[in-house]
Tab-separated table of N, CA and C in Angstrom:
chain	number	residue	atom	x	y	z
A	1	UNK	N	0.803	-1.196	0.000
A	1	UNK	CA	0.000	0.000	0.000
A	1	UNK	C	0.854	1.272	0.000
A	2	UNK	N	1.912	1.290	0.784
A	2	UNK	CA	2.773	2.472	0.844
A	2	UNK	C	4.126	2.192	0.217
A	3	UNK	N	4.098	1.486	-0.907
A	3	UNK	CA	5.344	1.114	-1.572
A	3	UNK	C	6.145	2.337	-2.016
A	4	UNK	N	5.473	3.448	-2.325
A	4	UNK	CA	6.192	4.649	-2.750
A	4	UNK	C	7.133	5.147	-1.672
A	5	UNK	N	6.871	4.839	-0.409
A	5	UNK	CA	7.749	5.259	0.674
A	5	UNK	C	9.048	4.458	0.696
A	6	UNK	N	9.030	3.248	0.160
A	6	UNK	CA	10.212	2.386	0.165
A	6	UNK	C	11.085	2.600	-1.068
A	7	UNK	N	10.549	3.202	-2.079
A	7	UNK	CA	11.317	3.419	-3.304
A	7	UNK	C	12.365	4.496	-3.093
A	8	UNK	N	13.508	4.262	-3.703
A	8	UNK	CA	14.552	5.285	-3.685
A	8	UNK	C	14.209	6.321	-4.744
A	9	UNK	N	14.493	7.583	-4.474
A	9	UNK	CA	14.234	8.589	-5.504
A	9	UNK	C	15.119	8.331	-6.719
A	10	UNK	N	14.576	8.618	-7.868
A	10	UNK	CA	15.325	8.426	-9.114
A	10	UNK	C	16.484	9.402	-9.168
A	11	UNK	N	17.608	8.926	-9.662
A	11	UNK	CA	18.765	9.803	-9.839
A	11	UNK	C	18.452	10.809	-10.935
A	12	UNK	N	18.969	12.042	-10.814
A	12	UNK	CA	18.713	13.015	-11.870
A	12	UNK	C	19.256	12.511	-13.202
A	13	UNK	N	18.486	12.735	-14.224
A	13	UNK	CA	18.877	12.275	-15.554
A	13	UNK	C	20.054	13.096	-16.053
A	14	UNK	N	20.974	12.425	-16.690
A	14	UNK	CA	22.094	13.119	-17.321
A	14	UNK	C	21.563	13.879	-18.526
A	15	UNK	N	22.079	15.073	-18.769
A	15	UNK	CA	21.623	15.794	-19.954
A	15	UNK	C	22.051	15.056	-21.212
A	16	UNK	N	21.241	15.191	-22.233
A	16	UNK	CA	21.582	14.578	-23.520
A	16	UNK	C	22.840	15.244	-24.049
A	17	UNK	N	23.781	14.445	-24.565
A	17	UNK	CA	24.997	15.053	-25.109
A	17	UNK	C	24.666	15.950	-26.291
A	18	UNK	N	25.368	17.071	-26.347
A	18	UNK	CA	25.148	17.989	-27.457
A	18	UNK	C	26.014	17.568	-28.623
A	19	UNK	N	25.544	17.792	-29.831
A	19	UNK	CA	26.352	17.436	-31.005
A	19	UNK	C	27.669	18.202	-30.995
A	20	UNK	N	28.735	17.608	-31.506
A	20	UNK	CA	30.040	18.265	-31.484
A	20	UNK	C	30.062	19.589	-32.246
A	21	UNK	N	29.175	19.750	-33.224
A	21	UNK	CA	29.166	20.986	-33.999
A	21	UNK	C	28.175	22.021	-33.452
A	22	UNK	N	27.608	21.760	-32.265
A	22	UNK	CA	26.655	22.697	-31.664
A	22	UNK	C	27.370	23.983	-31.245
A	23	UNK	N	26.619	25.063	-31.296
A	23	UNK	CA	27.173	26.336	-30.825
A	23	UNK	C	27.445	26.233	-29.325
A	24	UNK	N	28.481	26.909	-28.817
A	24	UNK	CA	28.712	26.910	-27.373
A	24	UNK	C	27.485	27.448	-26.641
A	25	UNK	N	27.185	26.825	-25.511
A	25	UNK	CA	26.048	27.222	-24.683
A	25	UNK	C	26.547	28.016	-23.492
A	26	UNK	N	26.012	29.223	-23.334
A	26	UNK	CA	26.356	30.101	-22.224
A	26	UNK	C	25.144	30.184	-21.300
A	27	UNK	N	25.340	29.894	-20.018
A	27	UNK	CA	24.286	30.092	-19.013
A	27	UNK	C	24.483	31.483	-18.436
A	28	UNK	N	23.483	32.321	-18.584
A	28	UNK	CA	23.526	33.701	-18.105
A	28	UNK	C	22.575	33.811	-16.923
A	29	UNK	N	23.129	34.014	-15.725
A	29	UNK	CA	22.335	34.058	-14.498
A	29	UNK	C	22.408	35.482	-13.959
A	30	UNK	N	21.319	36.211	-14.127
A	30	UNK	CA	21.279	37.660	-13.840
A	30	UNK	C	19.841	38.058	-13.552
A	31	UNK	N	19.637	38.899	-12.543
A	31	UNK	CA	18.273	39.305	-12.194
A	31	UNK	C	17.860	40.650	-12.774
A	32	UNK	N	18.788	41.435	-13.280
A	32	UNK	CA	18.441	42.735	-13.853
A	32	UNK	C	18.078	42.559	-15.324
A	33	UNK	N	16.819	42.834	-15.642
A	33	UNK	CA	16.279	42.553	-16.977
A	33	UNK	C	17.038	43.272	-18.090
A	34	UNK	N	17.411	44.541	-17.880
A	34	UNK	CA	18.100	45.270	-18.946
A	34	UNK	C	19.475	44.664	-19.248
A	35	UNK	N	20.208	44.283	-18.215
A	35	UNK	CA	21.514	43.650	-18.411
A	35	UNK	C	21.331	42.292	-19.079
A	36	UNK	N	20.332	41.557	-18.642
A	36	UNK	CA	20.031	40.238	-19.216
A	36	UNK	C	19.769	40.352	-20.720
A	37	UNK	N	18.958	41.309	-21.104
A	37	UNK	CA	18.628	41.475	-22.525
A	37	UNK	C	19.839	41.914	-23.341
A	38	UNK	N	20.599	42.881	-22.826
A	38	UNK	CA	21.782	43.363	-23.556
A	38	UNK	C	22.811	42.255	-23.756
A	39	UNK	N	23.099	41.506	-22.686
A	39	UNK	CA	24.102	40.450	-22.788
A	39	UNK	C	23.619	39.296	-23.659
A	40	UNK	N	22.347	38.951	-23.550
A	40	UNK	CA	21.800	37.888	-24.390
A	40	UNK	C	21.954	38.250	-25.861
A	41	UNK	N	21.574	39.462	-26.212
A	41	UNK	CA	21.668	39.906	-27.602
A	41	UNK	C	23.126	39.904	-28.086
A	42	UNK	N	24.033	40.426	-27.258
A	42	UNK	CA	25.444	40.488	-27.656
A	42	UNK	C	26.034	39.091	-27.827
A	43	UNK	N	25.699	38.184	-26.925
A	43	UNK	CA	26.253	36.827	-27.000
A	43	UNK	C	25.664	36.038	-28.172
A	44	UNK	N	24.386	36.231	-28.439
A	44	UNK	CA	23.782	35.566	-29.590
A	44	UNK	C	24.381	36.096	-30.893
A	45	UNK	N	24.649	37.408	-30.948
A	45	UNK	CA	25.297	37.976	-32.133
A	45	UNK	C	26.714	37.438	-32.307
A	46	UNK	N	27.344	37.061	-31.194
A	46	UNK	CA	28.686	36.477	-31.266
A	46	UNK	C	28.641	35.016	-31.713
A	47	UNK	N	27.436	34.455	-31.823
A	47	UNK	CA	27.294	33.099	-32.329
A	47	UNK	C	27.068	32.027	-31.281
A	48	UNK	N	26.787	32.424	-30.047
A	48	UNK	CA	26.593	31.458	-28.974
A	48	UNK	C	25.116	31.270	-28.671
A	49	UNK	N	24.777	30.110	-28.165
A	49	UNK	CA	23.436	29.863	-27.640
A	49	UNK	C	23.430	30.356	-26.199
A	50	UNK	N	22.366	31.039	-25.801
A	50	UNK	CA	22.288	31.599	-24.455
A	50	UNK	C	21.044	31.055	-23.761
A	51	UNK	N	21.236	30.535	-22.556
A	51	UNK	CA	20.128	30.106	-21.702
A	51	UNK	C	20.163	31.001	-20.473
A	52	UNK	N	19.008	31.561	-20.094
A	52	UNK	CA	18.990	32.546	-19.017
A	52	UNK	C	18.217	32.046	-17.799
A	53	UNK	N	18.628	32.582	-16.652
A	53	UNK	CA	17.919	32.375	-15.395
A	53	UNK	C	17.956	33.699	-14.646
A	54	UNK	N	16.863	34.014	-13.967
A	54	UNK	CA	16.726	35.315	-13.321
A	54	UNK	C	16.968	35.304	-11.816
A	55	UNK	N	17.382	34.184	-11.272
A	55	UNK	CA	17.814	34.125	-9.870
A	55	UNK	C	18.722	32.921	-9.688
A	56	UNK	N	19.329	32.828	-8.510
A	56	UNK	CA	20.306	31.781	-8.269
A	56	UNK	C	19.738	30.375	-8.273
A	57	UNK	N	18.556	30.181	-7.735
A	57	UNK	CA	17.956	28.841	-7.702
A	57	UNK	C	17.684	28.355	-9.119
A	58	UNK	N	17.061	29.205	-9.923
A	58	UNK	CA	16.802	28.828	-11.320
A	58	UNK	C	18.110	28.652	-12.085
A	59	UNK	N	19.104	29.462	-11.761
A	59	UNK	CA	20.400	29.355	-12.424
A	59	UNK	C	21.089	28.032	-12.136
A	60	UNK	N	21.051	27.612	-10.885
A	60	UNK	CA	21.659	26.338	-10.519
A	60	UNK	C	20.939	25.185	-11.207
A	61	UNK	N	19.621	25.247	-11.250
A	61	UNK	CA	18.846	24.220	-11.956
A	61	UNK	C	19.203	24.200	-13.441
A	62	UNK	N	19.349	25.379	-14.024
A	62	UNK	CA	19.713	25.485	-15.438
A	62	UNK	C	21.066	24.831	-15.706
A	63	UNK	N	22.048	25.128	-14.879
A	63	UNK	CA	23.388	24.567	-15.066
A	63	UNK	C	23.353	23.047	-14.911
A	64	UNK	N	22.645	22.567	-13.924
A	64	UNK	CA	22.549	21.114	-13.727
A	64	UNK	C	21.855	20.424	-14.899
A	65	UNK	N	20.828	21.051	-15.429
A	65	UNK	CA	20.033	20.448	-16.499
A	65	UNK	C	20.709	20.534	-17.856
A	66	UNK	N	21.340	21.669	-18.180
A	66	UNK	CA	21.852	21.897	-19.539
A	66	UNK	C	23.356	21.705	-19.684
A	67	UNK	N	24.115	21.770	-18.596
A	67	UNK	CA	25.578	21.624	-18.627
A	67	UNK	C	26.210	22.558	-19.663
A	68	UNK	N	26.144	23.858	-19.412
A	68	UNK	CA	26.665	24.820	-20.396
A	68	UNK	C	28.182	24.741	-20.525
A	69	UNK	N	28.682	25.384	-21.563
A	69	UNK	CA	30.124	25.477	-21.771
A	69	UNK	C	30.748	26.527	-20.858
A	70	UNK	N	29.925	27.487	-20.402
A	70	UNK	CA	30.413	28.567	-19.560
A	70	UNK	C	29.226	29.178	-18.823
A	71	UNK	N	29.471	29.676	-17.612
A	71	UNK	CA	28.440	30.353	-16.815
A	71	UNK	C	28.861	31.801	-16.604
A	72	UNK	N	27.949	32.721	-16.858
A	72	UNK	CA	28.119	34.132	-16.503
A	72	UNK	C	27.159	34.368	-15.350
A	73	UNK	N	27.704	34.738	-14.196
A	73	UNK	CA	26.948	34.726	-12.944
A	73	UNK	C	27.011	36.058	-12.222
A	74	UNK	N	25.852	36.603	-11.919
A	74	UNK	CA	25.762	37.791	-11.071
A	74	UNK	C	25.901	37.343	-9.622
A	75	UNK	N	26.387	38.214	-8.763
A	75	UNK	CA	26.535	37.874	-7.350
A	75	UNK	C	25.301	38.267	-6.552
A	76	UNK	N	24.837	39.471	-6.713
A	76	UNK	CA	23.714	39.960	-5.905
A	76	UNK	C	22.404	39.660	-6.615
A	77	UNK	N	21.732	38.584	-6.148
A	77	UNK	CA	20.473	38.140	-6.750
A	77	UNK	C	19.525	37.679	-5.658
A	78	UNK	N	18.241	37.637	-5.982
A	78	UNK	CA	17.265	37.139	-5.008
A	78	UNK	C	17.300	35.618	-4.896
A	79	UNK	N	16.748	35.122	-3.822
A	79	UNK	CA	16.542	33.695	-3.516
A	79	UNK	C	17.831	32.918	-3.268
A	80	UNK	N	18.822	33.053	-4.097
A	80	UNK	CA	20.128	32.422	-3.875
A	80	UNK	C	21.154	33.301	-4.565
A	81	UNK	N	22.116	33.821	-3.784
A	81	UNK	CA	23.089	34.718	-4.403
A	81	UNK	C	24.170	33.935	-5.142
A	82	UNK	N	24.992	34.664	-5.857
A	82	UNK	CA	26.022	34.040	-6.673
A	82	UNK	C	27.039	33.243	-5.878
A	83	UNK	N	27.363	33.688	-4.649
A	83	UNK	CA	28.292	32.922	-3.816
A	83	UNK	C	27.723	31.539	-3.506
A	84	UNK	N	26.436	31.497	-3.203
A	84	UNK	CA	25.793	30.220	-2.902
A	84	UNK	C	25.765	29.318	-4.140
A	85	UNK	N	25.505	29.905	-5.302
A	85	UNK	CA	25.522	29.137	-6.545
A	85	UNK	C	26.929	28.572	-6.779
A	86	UNK	N	27.947	29.408	-6.643
A	86	UNK	CA	29.328	28.959	-6.845
A	86	UNK	C	29.694	27.820	-5.900
A	87	UNK	N	29.312	27.954	-4.647
A	87	UNK	CA	29.605	26.909	-3.665
A	87	UNK	C	28.994	25.587	-4.094
A	88	UNK	N	27.743	25.619	-4.536
A	88	UNK	CA	27.075	24.383	-4.970
A	88	UNK	C	27.693	23.816	-6.245
A	89	UNK	N	28.106	24.683	-7.152
A	89	UNK	CA	28.776	24.202	-8.365
A	89	UNK	C	30.071	23.479	-8.017
A	90	UNK	N	30.819	24.027	-7.050
A	90	UNK	CA	32.090	23.417	-6.679
A	90	UNK	C	31.929	22.140	-5.875
A	91	UNK	N	30.773	21.926	-5.295
A	91	UNK	CA	30.525	20.690	-4.555
A	91	UNK	C	30.084	19.551	-5.467
A	92	UNK	N	29.765	19.859	-6.708
A	92	UNK	CA	29.276	18.859	-7.654
A	92	UNK	C	30.401	18.515	-8.637
A	93	UNK	N	30.897	17.289	-8.564
A	93	UNK	CA	32.035	16.898	-9.401
A	93	UNK	C	31.733	16.974	-10.891
A	94	UNK	N	30.466	16.947	-11.269
A	94	UNK	CA	30.114	17.031	-12.687
A	94	UNK	C	30.032	18.473	-13.177
A	95	UNK	N	30.029	19.432	-12.266
A	95	UNK	CA	29.873	20.841	-12.649
A	95	UNK	C	31.093	21.702	-12.336
A	96	UNK	N	31.991	21.217	-11.509
A	96	UNK	CA	33.093	22.035	-11.011
A	96	UNK	C	34.021	22.536	-12.112
A	97	UNK	N	34.087	21.848	-13.229
A	97	UNK	CA	35.008	22.251	-14.306
A	97	UNK	C	34.404	23.267	-15.281
A	98	UNK	N	33.142	23.594	-15.114
A	98	UNK	CA	32.528	24.587	-15.999
A	98	UNK	C	33.102	25.958	-15.645
A	99	UNK	N	33.689	26.656	-16.611
A	99	UNK	CA	34.240	27.981	-16.306
A	99	UNK	C	33.133	28.965	-15.922
A	100	UNK	N	33.481	29.859	-14.989
A	100	UNK	CA	32.523	30.843	-14.486
A	100	UNK	C	33.135	32.233	-14.582
A	101	UNK	N	32.348	33.160	-15.122
A	101	UNK	CA	32.685	34.581	-15.095
A	101	UNK	C	31.693	35.233	-14.142
A	102	UNK	N	32.215	35.904	-13.119
A	102	UNK	CA	31.375	36.574	-12.138
A	102	UNK	C	31.288	38.050	-12.481
A	103	UNK	N	30.061	38.582	-12.363
A	103	UNK	CA	29.853	40.026	-12.569
A	103	UNK	C	29.049	40.561	-11.394
A	104	UNK	N	29.410	41.760	-10.959
A	104	UNK	CA	28.666	42.380	-9.865
A	104	UNK	C	29.039	43.845	-9.736
A	105	UNK	N	28.201	44.561	-8.999
A	105	UNK	CA	28.539	45.932	-8.635
A	105	UNK	C	29.188	45.877	-7.272
A	106	UNK	N	30.171	46.696	-7.063
A	106	UNK	CA	30.915	46.690	-5.806
A	106	UNK	C	30.154	47.475	-4.747
A	107	UNK	N	29.905	46.862	-3.623
A	107	UNK	CA	29.254	47.554	-2.508
A	107	UNK	C	30.332	48.105	-1.587
A	108	UNK	N	30.203	49.375	-1.230
A	108	UNK	CA	31.191	50.014	-0.363
A	108	UNK	C	31.068	49.480	1.061
A	109	UNK	N	32.186	49.390	1.737
A	109	UNK	CA	32.184	49.036	3.146
A	109	UNK	C	32.182	47.545	3.443
A	110	UNK	N	32.249	46.694	2.450
A	110	UNK	CA	32.292	45.256	2.721
A	110	UNK	C	33.698	44.878	3.155
A	111	UNK	N	33.803	43.901	4.059
A	111	UNK	CA	35.119	43.475	4.544
A	111	UNK	C	35.950	42.871	3.420
A	112	UNK	N	35.363	41.976	2.647
A	112	UNK	CA	36.024	41.432	1.469
A	112	UNK	C	35.251	41.904	0.250
A	113	UNK	N	35.960	42.315	-0.768
A	113	UNK	CA	35.275	42.756	-1.981
A	113	UNK	C	34.688	41.539	-2.694
A	114	UNK	N	33.743	41.791	-3.578
A	114	UNK	CA	33.178	40.707	-4.382
A	114	UNK	C	34.266	40.022	-5.191
A	115	UNK	N	35.225	40.805	-5.664
A	115	UNK	CA	36.310	40.217	-6.445
A	115	UNK	C	37.141	39.259	-5.586
A	116	UNK	N	37.444	39.657	-4.342
A	116	UNK	CA	38.206	38.771	-3.453
A	116	UNK	C	37.430	37.488	-3.150
A	117	UNK	N	36.115	37.630	-2.897
A	117	UNK	CA	35.290	36.440	-2.658
A	117	UNK	C	35.268	35.534	-3.881
A	118	UNK	N	35.114	36.145	-5.054
A	118	UNK	CA	35.061	35.364	-6.285
A	118	UNK	C	36.370	34.606	-6.489
A	119	UNK	N	37.483	35.239	-6.243
A	119	UNK	CA	38.779	34.569	-6.398
A	119	UNK	C	38.917	33.413	-5.403
A	120	UNK	N	38.469	33.616	-4.178
A	120	UNK	CA	38.512	32.538	-3.181
A	120	UNK	C	37.672	31.347	-3.622
A	121	UNK	N	36.599	31.633	-4.356
A	121	UNK	CA	35.721	30.564	-4.836
A	121	UNK	C	36.138	30.062	-6.218
A	122	UNK	N	37.323	30.409	-6.647
A	122	UNK	CA	37.938	29.888	-7.873
A	122	UNK	C	37.120	30.149	-9.129
A	123	UNK	N	36.722	31.392	-9.336
A	123	UNK	CA	36.075	31.718	-10.603
A	123	UNK	C	37.164	31.983	-11.637
A	124	UNK	N	36.795	31.862	-12.892
A	124	UNK	CA	37.775	32.077	-13.951
A	124	UNK	C	38.037	33.555	-14.190
A	125	UNK	N	36.967	34.356	-14.177
A	125	UNK	CA	37.099	35.794	-14.432
A	125	UNK	C	36.117	36.555	-13.562
A	126	UNK	N	36.412	37.837	-13.389
A	126	UNK	CA	35.563	38.730	-12.620
A	126	UNK	C	35.460	40.034	-13.388
A	127	UNK	N	34.251	40.593	-13.459
A	127	UNK	CA	34.069	41.894	-14.107
A	127	UNK	C	33.121	42.719	-13.254
A	128	UNK	N	33.482	43.977	-13.040
A	128	UNK	CA	32.662	44.885	-12.237
A	128	UNK	C	31.681	45.638	-13.124
A	129	UNK	N	30.467	45.814	-12.618
A	129	UNK	CA	29.473	46.633	-13.303
A	129	UNK	C	29.798	48.086	-13.002
A	130	UNK	N	29.594	48.983	-13.907
A	130	UNK	CA	29.077	48.797	-15.260
A	130	UNK	C	30.182	48.356	-16.210
A	131	UNK	N	29.802	47.611	-17.219
A	131	UNK	CA	30.701	47.184	-18.273
A	131	UNK	C	29.897	47.171	-19.564
A	132	UNK	N	30.593	47.118	-20.677
A	132	UNK	CA	29.888	47.092	-21.958
A	132	UNK	C	29.631	45.644	-22.369
A	133	UNK	N	28.596	45.413	-23.156
A	133	UNK	CA	28.375	44.060	-23.675
A	133	UNK	C	29.588	43.544	-24.446
A	134	UNK	N	30.290	44.436	-25.132
A	134	UNK	CA	31.475	44.032	-25.888
A	134	UNK	C	32.575	43.511	-24.970
A	135	UNK	N	32.726	44.136	-23.791
A	135	UNK	CA	33.715	43.647	-22.827
A	135	UNK	C	33.370	42.233	-22.370
A	136	UNK	N	32.091	41.981	-22.104
A	136	UNK	CA	31.685	40.643	-21.673
A	136	UNK	C	31.898	39.629	-22.798
A	137	UNK	N	31.541	39.991	-24.020
A	137	UNK	CA	31.734	39.077	-25.151
A	137	UNK	C	33.215	38.712	-25.269
A	138	UNK	N	34.099	39.673	-25.093
A	138	UNK	CA	35.528	39.393	-25.181
A	138	UNK	C	35.977	38.444	-24.072
A	139	UNK	N	35.495	38.642	-22.847
A	139	UNK	CA	35.843	37.725	-21.748
A	139	UNK	C	35.348	36.310	-22.032
A	140	UNK	N	34.117	36.202	-22.507
A	140	UNK	CA	33.559	34.890	-22.824
A	140	UNK	C	34.375	34.232	-23.934
A	141	UNK	N	34.695	34.999	-24.961
A	141	UNK	CA	35.490	34.462	-26.075
A	141	UNK	C	36.835	33.934	-25.565
A	142	UNK	N	37.493	34.694	-24.692
A	142	UNK	CA	38.773	34.261	-24.135
A	142	UNK	C	38.615	32.973	-23.330
A	143	UNK	N	37.591	32.903	-22.497
A	143	UNK	CA	37.390	31.711	-21.663
A	143	UNK	C	37.036	30.488	-22.495
A	144	UNK	N	36.225	30.670	-23.514
A	144	UNK	CA	35.866	29.529	-24.363
A	144	UNK	C	37.076	29.013	-25.135
A	145	UNK	N	38.047	29.894	-25.392
A	145	UNK	CA	39.237	29.489	-26.127
A	145	UNK	C	40.299	28.828	-25.278
A	146	UNK	N	40.155	28.881	-23.956
A	146	UNK	CA	41.139	28.265	-23.065
A	146	UNK	C	40.897	26.768	-22.963
A	147	UNK	N	41.972	26.002	-22.883
A	147	UNK	CA	41.781	24.579	-22.618
A	147	UNK	C	41.291	24.405	-21.181
A	148	UNK	N	40.441	23.429	-20.963
A	148	UNK	CA	39.950	23.181	-19.606
A	148	UNK	C	41.028	22.465	-18.812
A	149	UNK	N	41.140	22.863	-17.563
A	149	UNK	CA	42.113	22.212	-16.675
A	149	UNK	C	41.390	21.756	-15.431
A	150	UNK	N	41.876	20.708	-14.802
A	150	UNK	CA	41.204	20.222	-13.601
A	150	UNK	C	41.261	21.254	-12.486
A	151	UNK	N	40.192	21.341	-11.730
A	151	UNK	CA	40.150	22.234	-10.572
A	151	UNK	C	40.859	21.570	-9.398
A	152	UNK	N	41.514	22.365	-8.540
A	152	UNK	CA	42.168	21.783	-7.362
A	152	UNK	C	41.169	21.236	-6.380
């Protein structure tokens, strides 16, 4: 009668492998709509596929489900901030090697800057707002061109 209580939950399904000739997939996790639209347009014009999430929880789900080639992550977001997303990515052996570019506005008076926190959490790049879409496209292009190396 209560057999569902004895069943083990199903393991999350592995994402379907993408074809080798597929465009690189960028996960863009950002809560500010104007920045989201500008970066999406710039990255699509650069030839990349862009998947977006508007908060950290949705962003983490997106990364787990789609396994992007690169993550562009805002730090200050609702529901789950970028530090929490980064921590969870680094705890997952299947996600830890995905390169991450962190973007944020610097808040005055913090003990550690966002850049220092991002470096401690082993992000690949950091960019402070405001920045131009062209600057972000160049950072993404550089990161996509780097060979992947194992994380410590």
